[in-house]
Amino acid sequence: GIWVYEAASELDPLGQTGPRLHASMHASLRTNLPRDLMAFFDFPFDSSGGGIDEWPRYPGHAQVLYYLEEFADAFSIRQRIRFNAKVLQAV
């Protein structure tokens, strides 16, 4: 799809009006997909990839964060990310 990046986070780029939905993340939140389907093809959600074998089939948000951080470290992605930087152009 196409993303429209706008500095004003509350601006609706499509010009639609209506109530804004608030999505909450709570302590007991779990994914709605099994970890096997959420994992990257070459980076399983178990100990052979970026996860832990004892994790539940539907991991919680802290486990997903751990997995994604392990992925970023394994593939040296963090060093390519600039946080708090203004995006001037995306090509």
Coordinates of N, CA and C in Angstrom, one line a residue:
G1 N 0.8 -1.2 0.0 CA 0.0 0.0 0.0 C 0.9 1.2 0.0
I2 N 0.2 2.4 0.0 CA 0.9 3.7 0.0 C 0.6 4.3 1.3
W3 N 1.7 4.8 1.9 CA 1.6 5.5 3.2 C 1.8 7.0 2.9
V4 N 1.0 7.8 3.5 CA 1.2 9.3 3.4 C 1.8 9.7 4.8
Y5 N 3.0 10.2 4.7 CA 3.7 10.7 5.9 C 3.4 12.1 6.1
E6 N 3.0 12.5 7.3 CA 2.6 13.9 7.6 C 3.2 14.2 8.9
A7 N 3.8 15.4 9.1 CA 4.4 15.8 10.3 C 3.4 16.0 11.4
A8 N 2.2 16.4 11.1 CA 1.1 16.6 12.0 C 0.4 15.2 12.2
S9 N 0.6 14.6 13.4 CA 0.1 13.3 13.6 C -1.4 13.2 13.6
E10 N -2.0 14.3 14.0 CA -3.5 14.2 14.1 C -4.2 14.6 12.8
L11 N -3.4 15.0 11.8 CA -4.0 15.4 10.5 C -4.5 14.1 9.7
D12 N -5.7 14.2 9.2 CA -6.2 13.1 8.4 C -5.9 13.3 7.0
P13 N -4.9 12.6 6.4 CA -4.4 12.8 5.0 C -5.5 12.5 4.0
L14 N -6.5 11.7 4.3 CA -7.5 11.3 3.4 C -8.7 12.3 3.4
G15 N -8.7 13.2 4.4 CA -9.8 14.2 4.5 C -11.1 13.6 5.1
Q16 N -11.0 12.4 5.7 CA -12.2 11.8 6.3 C -12.4 12.4 7.7
T17 N -13.6 12.5 8.1 CA -13.9 12.9 9.4 C -14.6 11.8 10.2
G18 N -14.7 11.9 11.5 CA -15.3 10.9 12.3 C -14.5 10.7 13.5
P19 N -15.0 9.9 14.4 CA -14.3 9.6 15.7 C -13.0 8.8 15.5
R20 N -12.0 9.2 16.2 CA -10.7 8.5 16.2 C -10.8 7.3 17.1
L21 N -10.4 6.2 16.7 CA -10.4 5.0 17.5 C -9.1 4.9 18.3
H22 N -9.2 4.5 19.6 CA -8.1 4.4 20.4 C -7.8 2.9 20.6
A23 N -6.6 2.4 20.2 CA -6.3 1.0 20.4 C -5.4 0.9 21.6
S24 N -5.8 0.2 22.6 CA -5.0 0.0 23.8 C -4.1 -1.2 23.8
M25 N -3.0 -1.2 24.4 CA -2.2 -2.3 24.6 C -2.1 -2.6 26.1
H26 N -2.7 -3.7 26.6 CA -2.7 -4.0 28.0 C -1.8 -5.1 28.3
A27 N -1.5 -5.3 29.6 CA -0.5 -6.3 30.1 C -0.7 -7.7 29.6
S28 N -2.0 -8.1 29.5 CA -2.3 -9.5 29.1 C -2.5 -9.7 27.6
L29 N -2.2 -8.7 26.8 CA -2.5 -8.8 25.4 C -1.6 -9.9 24.8
R30 N -2.3 -10.7 23.9 CA -1.6 -11.7 23.2 C -1.9 -11.5 21.7
T31 N -1.0 -12.1 20.9 CA -1.2 -12.0 19.4 C -2.4 -12.8 19.0
N32 N -2.9 -12.5 17.8 CA -4.1 -13.3 17.3 C -3.6 -14.3 16.2
L33 N -2.3 -14.4 16.1 CA -1.7 -15.4 15.1 C -0.7 -16.3 15.9
P34 N -0.6 -17.6 15.6 CA 0.4 -18.4 16.2 C 1.8 -17.9 15.9
R35 N 2.7 -18.1 16.8 CA 4.1 -17.7 16.6 C 4.7 -18.2 15.3
D36 N 4.3 -19.4 14.9 CA 4.9 -20.0 13.7 C 4.5 -19.2 12.4
L37 N 3.3 -18.6 12.4 CA 2.9 -17.8 11.3 C 3.5 -16.4 11.3
M38 N 3.8 -15.9 12.5 CA 4.3 -14.5 12.7 C 5.8 -14.4 12.4
A39 N 6.5 -15.5 12.5 CA 7.9 -15.5 12.4 C 8.4 -15.2 11.0
F40 N 9.6 -14.5 10.9 CA 10.2 -14.4 9.6 C 10.6 -15.7 9.1
F41 N 10.6 -15.9 7.8 CA 10.9 -17.2 7.2 C 12.2 -17.9 7.7
D42 N 13.3 -17.1 7.7 CA 14.6 -17.6 8.1 C 14.9 -17.3 9.6
F43 N 14.0 -17.0 10.4 CA 14.2 -16.6 11.8 C 13.0 -17.1 12.6
P44 N 13.0 -18.3 13.0 CA 11.9 -18.9 13.7 C 11.7 -18.2 15.1
F45 N 10.5 -18.4 15.6 CA 10.1 -17.8 16.9 C 10.5 -18.8 18.1
D46 N 11.5 -19.7 17.9 CA 11.9 -20.5 18.9 C 13.4 -20.3 19.2
S47 N 14.1 -21.2 19.9 CA 15.5 -21.0 20.3 C 16.4 -21.1 19.1
S48 N 15.9 -21.6 17.9 CA 16.8 -21.7 16.8 C 16.8 -20.3 16.0
G49 N 15.9 -19.5 16.5 CA 15.8 -18.1 15.9 C 15.9 -17.1 16.9
G50 N 14.9 -16.3 17.1 CA 14.9 -15.2 18.1 C 14.0 -15.4 19.3
G51 N 13.6 -16.6 19.5 CA 12.6 -16.8 20.6 C 13.1 -17.8 21.6
I52 N 12.2 -18.2 22.5 CA 12.5 -19.2 23.5 C 11.4 -20.3 23.4
D53 N 11.9 -21.5 23.4 CA 11.0 -22.7 23.1 C 9.8 -22.8 24.0
E54 N 9.9 -22.3 25.3 CA 8.8 -22.4 26.2 C 7.7 -21.4 26.1
W55 N 7.9 -20.4 25.2 CA 6.9 -19.4 25.0 C 5.6 -20.1 24.5
P56 N 4.5 -19.4 24.8 CA 3.2 -20.0 24.3 C 3.0 -19.8 22.8
R57 N 2.1 -20.6 22.3 CA 1.9 -20.6 20.8 C 1.4 -19.2 20.4
Y58 N 0.7 -18.5 21.2 CA 0.2 -17.1 21.0 C 1.0 -16.2 21.9
P59 N 2.1 -15.7 21.5 CA 3.0 -14.9 22.5 C 2.3 -13.6 22.9
G60 N 2.8 -13.1 24.0 CA 2.4 -11.7 24.5 C 3.2 -10.7 23.8
H61 N 2.9 -9.4 24.1 CA 3.5 -8.3 23.4 C 5.0 -8.2 23.8
A62 N 5.3 -8.5 25.1 CA 6.7 -8.5 25.5 C 7.6 -9.5 24.8
Q63 N 7.0 -10.7 24.5 CA 7.7 -11.7 23.8 C 7.9 -11.3 22.3
V64 N 6.9 -10.7 21.7 CA 7.1 -10.2 20.3 C 8.2 -9.1 20.3
L65 N 8.2 -8.2 21.2 CA 9.2 -7.2 21.3 C 10.6 -7.9 21.4
Y66 N 10.7 -8.8 22.3 CA 12.0 -9.6 22.4 C 12.4 -10.2 21.1
Y67 N 11.5 -10.9 20.5 CA 11.8 -11.5 19.2 C 12.3 -10.5 18.1
L68 N 11.6 -9.4 18.0 CA 11.9 -8.4 17.0 C 13.3 -7.7 17.3
E69 N 13.6 -7.5 18.6 CA 14.9 -7.0 19.0 C 16.0 -8.0 18.7
E70 N 15.8 -9.3 18.9 CA 16.7 -10.3 18.5 C 17.0 -10.3 17.0
F71 N 15.9 -10.2 16.3 CA 16.0 -10.1 14.8 C 16.8 -8.9 14.4
A72 N 16.5 -7.8 14.9 CA 17.3 -6.6 14.6 C 18.8 -6.7 14.9
D73 N 19.1 -7.4 16.0 CA 20.5 -7.6 16.4 C 21.2 -8.6 15.5
A74 N 20.5 -9.7 15.2 CA 21.0 -10.8 14.4 C 21.4 -10.3 12.9
F75 N 20.6 -9.4 12.4 CA 20.8 -8.9 11.1 C 21.3 -7.5 11.0
S76 N 21.9 -7.0 12.1 CA 22.5 -5.7 12.2 C 21.6 -4.6 11.6
I77 N 20.4 -4.6 12.0 CA 19.4 -3.6 11.6 C 19.5 -2.3 12.4
R78 N 19.7 -2.5 13.7 CA 19.7 -1.3 14.6 C 20.6 -0.2 14.1
Q79 N 21.8 -0.6 13.6 CA 22.8 0.4 13.2 C 22.4 1.2 12.0
R80 N 21.3 0.7 11.3 CA 20.8 1.4 10.1 C 19.6 2.3 10.4
I81 N 19.2 2.3 11.7 CA 18.0 3.0 12.1 C 18.4 4.3 12.8
R82 N 17.8 5.4 12.4 CA 18.0 6.7 13.0 C 16.7 7.1 13.7
F83 N 16.7 7.0 15.0 CA 15.5 7.4 15.8 C 15.5 9.0 15.9
N84 N 14.3 9.5 16.1 CA 14.1 10.9 16.3 C 14.7 11.7 15.1
A85 N 14.6 11.2 13.9 CA 15.1 11.9 12.7 C 13.9 12.2 11.8
K86 N 14.0 13.4 11.2 CA 12.9 13.8 10.3 C 13.1 13.1 8.9
V87 N 12.1 12.5 8.4 CA 12.2 11.9 7.1 C 11.8 12.9 6.0
L88 N 12.8 13.2 5.2 CA 12.6 14.2 4.1 C 12.1 13.6 2.8
Q89 N 12.6 12.4 2.6 CA 12.2 11.7 1.4 C 12.3 10.2 1.6
A90 N 11.3 9.5 1.0 CA 11.4 8.0 1.0 C 11.3 7.6 -0.4
V91 N 12.3 6.8 -0.8 CA 12.3 6.3 -2.2 C 12.3 4.8 -2.3

